[in-house]
Amino acid sequence: MHTDLVAALDIGGTKIAGALVDGHGGILLRAQRATPAQGDGDTVMRAVEAVLGDLTGSPLWSRATALGIGSAGPVDASAGTVSPVNVPGWRDYPLVERVRAATGGLPVELIGDGVAITAAEHWQGAARGHDNALCMVVSTGVGGGLVLGGRLHPGPTGNAGHIGHISVDLDGDLCPCGSRGCVERIASGPNIARRALEGGWRPGADGDASAAAVAAAARAGDAVAI
């Protein structure tokens, strides 16, 4: 049997997802838990360990040779630590060390989630065949990554291209990162919904107050949503 799989963790402010992936990018197994984002560091780590438990419990696990983590940032890839803006219980949290321990010493690599998405898009997706690209993720947060000269450019700490915490309105709302008017504070999913509600938008009869509902209202012509 070929030992041709890698394990993957995607850690965000809403969910923690895991997978076993083959050499062609095919996903053979998925696992997911909600992120207890307002919990302390150990509470969040227990959710990570639950996802890892689903992966390690599979017969496929014996074929996994390494584990890659794409985490909401900022991250410090050289130190193996994470400090996600949307997970306040993790500040300089030793995620690589904890994941390595939970997987029996499997080699672990950490990178910012926007950079991880950029690597995937350059390999399999929209940036394939392009020498230079900025790829973005818009979700609970806003992240990004860069391809320059045909190669992924993570930067020294794994955060290069993290466009979400560039300030675009110096007098704007205070962002949890400490700056004002960050792209994420304006354009992430929860912040789109927050700004719409503050501007007078009201959900429909189903009570859905998500960014997806704001988008649907905008398509239907609602002035505030637009």
Coordinates of C-alpha atoms in Angstrom, one line a residue:
M1 CA 0.0 0.0 0.0
H2 CA 1.3 3.4 -0.9
T3 CA 2.0 5.9 1.8
D4 CA 0.9 8.8 -0.4
L5 CA -1.5 10.8 1.8
V6 CA -1.1 14.0 3.8
A7 CA -3.4 15.2 6.6
A8 CA -4.7 18.8 6.6
L9 CA -6.2 21.1 9.2
D10 CA -8.1 24.3 8.3
I11 CA -8.5 26.4 11.4
G12 CA -10.9 29.4 11.3
G13 CA -13.1 31.4 13.6
T14 CA -16.2 29.5 12.7
K15 CA -15.1 25.9 12.0
I16 CA -12.1 23.6 12.3
A17 CA -11.9 21.2 9.4
G18 CA -9.7 18.3 8.7
A19 CA -9.0 16.0 5.8
L20 CA -6.9 13.2 4.3
V21 CA -5.7 14.2 0.9
D22 CA -4.0 12.3 -1.9
G23 CA -1.2 13.4 -4.2
H24 CA -3.6 14.6 -6.8
G25 CA -5.5 16.9 -4.3
G26 CA -8.4 14.4 -3.9
I27 CA -10.0 14.5 -0.5
L28 CA -10.5 10.9 0.8
L29 CA -11.8 11.8 4.3
R30 CA -13.3 14.9 5.9
A31 CA -13.9 15.9 9.5
Q32 CA -15.2 19.1 11.1
R33 CA -16.1 20.7 14.4
A34 CA -17.4 24.2 15.3
T35 CA -14.7 26.5 16.6
P36 CA -15.4 27.5 20.3
A37 CA -13.9 30.8 19.4
Q38 CA -14.7 32.5 22.7
G39 CA -13.4 29.7 24.8
D40 CA -9.9 29.5 26.3
G41 CA -7.0 28.1 24.5
D42 CA -7.4 24.5 25.8
T43 CA -11.1 24.5 24.9
V44 CA -10.3 25.4 21.3
M45 CA -7.5 22.8 21.2
R46 CA -10.0 20.1 22.3
A47 CA -12.0 20.9 19.2
V48 CA -8.8 20.5 17.1
E49 CA -8.1 17.2 18.9
A50 CA -11.6 16.0 18.1
V51 CA -11.1 16.6 14.4
L52 CA -7.7 14.9 14.6
G53 CA -9.4 11.9 16.4
D54 CA -11.7 11.4 13.4
L55 CA -8.7 11.4 11.1
T56 CA -6.4 9.2 13.2
G57 CA -9.3 6.7 13.7
S58 CA -9.6 6.0 10.0
P59 CA -7.8 3.0 8.4
L60 CA -6.4 5.5 5.9
W61 CA -4.4 7.3 8.6
S62 CA -1.5 4.8 8.4
R63 CA -0.8 6.2 4.9
A64 CA -0.4 9.8 6.1
T65 CA 3.2 11.0 6.0
A66 CA 2.8 14.6 7.1
L67 CA 0.2 17.1 8.3
G68 CA -0.3 20.7 7.1
I69 CA -2.1 23.4 9.0
G70 CA -3.6 26.5 7.4
S71 CA -4.7 28.7 10.2
A72 CA -6.4 32.1 10.6
G73 CA -3.7 34.6 11.3
P74 CA -1.5 36.0 12.2
V75 CA 0.7 32.9 12.5
D76 CA 4.4 32.5 13.1
A77 CA 5.4 29.6 10.9
S78 CA 9.0 29.7 12.2
A79 CA 7.9 29.4 15.8
G80 CA 4.9 27.2 15.2
T81 CA 2.6 29.5 17.0
V82 CA -0.8 31.1 16.1
S83 CA -2.6 34.3 17.3
P84 CA -5.8 34.4 15.3
V85 CA -7.6 37.7 15.6
N86 CA -11.0 35.8 15.8
V87 CA -9.9 33.3 18.4
P88 CA -8.8 35.4 21.4
G89 CA -7.9 32.4 23.5
W90 CA -5.0 31.7 21.3
R91 CA -2.1 34.2 21.6
D92 CA 1.3 32.8 20.6
Y93 CA -0.4 29.4 21.0
P94 CA 2.1 26.5 20.3
L95 CA -0.2 24.8 17.8
V96 CA 2.4 22.9 15.9
E97 CA 3.8 21.4 19.1
R98 CA 0.3 20.4 20.3
V99 CA -0.8 18.9 17.0
R100 CA 2.5 17.0 16.7
A101 CA 1.9 15.5 20.1
A102 CA -1.7 14.6 19.2
T103 CA -0.6 12.7 16.1
G104 CA 2.2 10.7 17.5
G105 CA 5.1 12.9 16.2
L106 CA 3.9 13.2 12.5
P107 CA 5.8 16.0 10.7
V108 CA 3.7 19.2 10.9
E109 CA 3.9 22.4 8.8
L110 CA 2.1 25.6 9.6
I111 CA 1.1 28.5 7.3
G112 CA -1.5 31.2 7.2
D113 CA -4.8 30.1 5.8
G114 CA -4.8 32.7 3.0
V115 CA -1.4 31.4 1.9
A116 CA -2.6 27.8 2.0
I117 CA -5.6 28.7 -0.2
T118 CA -3.2 30.5 -2.6
A119 CA -1.0 27.4 -2.8
A120 CA -4.1 25.3 -3.7
E121 CA -5.4 27.8 -6.3
H122 CA -2.0 27.9 -7.9
W123 CA -1.8 24.2 -8.0
Q124 CA -5.3 23.2 -8.9
G125 CA -7.5 26.3 -9.3
A126 CA -8.1 29.8 -10.6
A127 CA -4.4 30.9 -10.4
R128 CA -3.1 27.8 -12.2
G129 CA -0.7 28.8 -15.0
H130 CA -0.3 32.3 -13.7
D131 CA 3.1 33.6 -12.5
N132 CA 1.8 36.3 -10.3
A133 CA -1.5 36.3 -8.3
L134 CA -3.1 37.6 -5.1
C135 CA -5.7 35.0 -3.9
M136 CA -8.1 36.0 -1.2
V137 CA -10.5 34.3 1.2
V138 CA -13.5 36.1 2.6
S139 CA -15.1 34.3 5.5
T140 CA -15.2 34.9 9.2
G141 CA -12.1 36.9 8.5
V142 CA -10.4 38.1 5.3
G143 CA -7.1 36.6 4.3
G144 CA -4.8 36.4 1.3
G145 CA -1.6 35.1 -0.2
L146 CA 0.8 35.8 -3.0
V147 CA 2.3 34.0 -6.0
L148 CA 5.3 35.9 -7.3
G149 CA 7.4 34.8 -10.2
G150 CA 5.6 31.5 -10.4
R151 CA 6.3 30.6 -6.8
L152 CA 4.3 30.8 -3.6
H153 CA 5.6 33.7 -1.4
P154 CA 4.7 33.0 2.2
G155 CA 7.1 35.5 3.7
P156 CA 9.3 34.9 6.7
T157 CA 6.4 34.1 9.1
G158 CA 3.8 32.7 6.7
N159 CA 1.7 35.8 6.6
A160 CA 2.7 37.5 3.3
G161 CA -0.4 38.8 1.4
H162 CA -2.6 38.9 4.5
I163 CA -4.6 41.7 3.0
G164 CA -7.4 41.5 5.7
H165 CA -5.4 43.7 8.1
I166 CA -4.4 46.4 5.8
S167 CA -6.1 49.6 6.9
V168 CA -8.2 51.2 4.2
D169 CA -10.0 53.7 6.4
L170 CA -7.7 55.4 8.9
D171 CA -10.8 56.8 10.7
G172 CA -12.8 53.6 10.5
D173 CA -14.0 51.2 13.1
L174 CA -11.5 49.8 15.6
C175 CA -10.5 46.3 14.5
P176 CA -9.7 43.6 17.1
C177 CA -6.1 43.6 15.7
G178 CA -5.6 47.1 17.1
S179 CA -5.8 49.0 13.8
R180 CA -8.7 51.0 12.4
G181 CA -10.6 50.5 9.2
C182 CA -9.1 47.1 8.2
V183 CA -10.4 45.3 5.2
E184 CA -11.6 42.5 7.5
R185 CA -13.5 44.9 9.7
I186 CA -15.4 46.1 6.7
A187 CA -15.7 43.1 4.4
S188 CA -15.6 39.9 6.3
G189 CA -18.9 37.9 6.5
P190 CA -19.8 38.9 10.1
N191 CA -18.8 42.5 9.5
I192 CA -20.9 42.8 6.3
A193 CA -23.9 41.6 8.4
R194 CA -23.0 43.9 11.3
R195 CA -22.7 47.0 9.1
A196 CA -26.0 46.2 7.3
L197 CA -27.8 45.9 10.6
E198 CA -26.2 49.1 12.0
G199 CA -27.3 50.8 8.7
G200 CA -31.0 49.9 9.2
W201 CA -31.2 46.6 7.2
R202 CA -33.6 44.1 8.8
P203 CA -33.7 40.3 8.2
G204 CA -36.6 38.7 6.4
A205 CA -39.3 36.5 8.1
D206 CA -36.8 33.6 8.6
G207 CA -34.6 35.8 10.8
D208 CA -31.4 35.1 8.9
A209 CA -29.0 37.9 9.7
S210 CA -26.0 36.5 7.9
A211 CA -23.9 38.1 5.2
A212 CA -25.5 35.6 2.8
A213 CA -28.9 37.0 3.7
V214 CA -27.5 40.6 3.2
A215 CA -26.3 39.5 -0.3
A216 CA -29.7 38.0 -1.1
A217 CA -31.4 41.2 0.0
A218 CA -29.0 43.3 -2.2
R219 CA -29.8 41.1 -5.2
A220 CA -33.5 41.7 -4.5
G221 CA -32.9 45.5 -4.5
D222 CA -32.8 46.4 -0.8
A223 CA -31.1 49.8 -0.7
V224 CA -29.3 49.3 2.6
A225 CA -28.0 45.9 1.7
I226 CA -26.7 47.3 -1.6

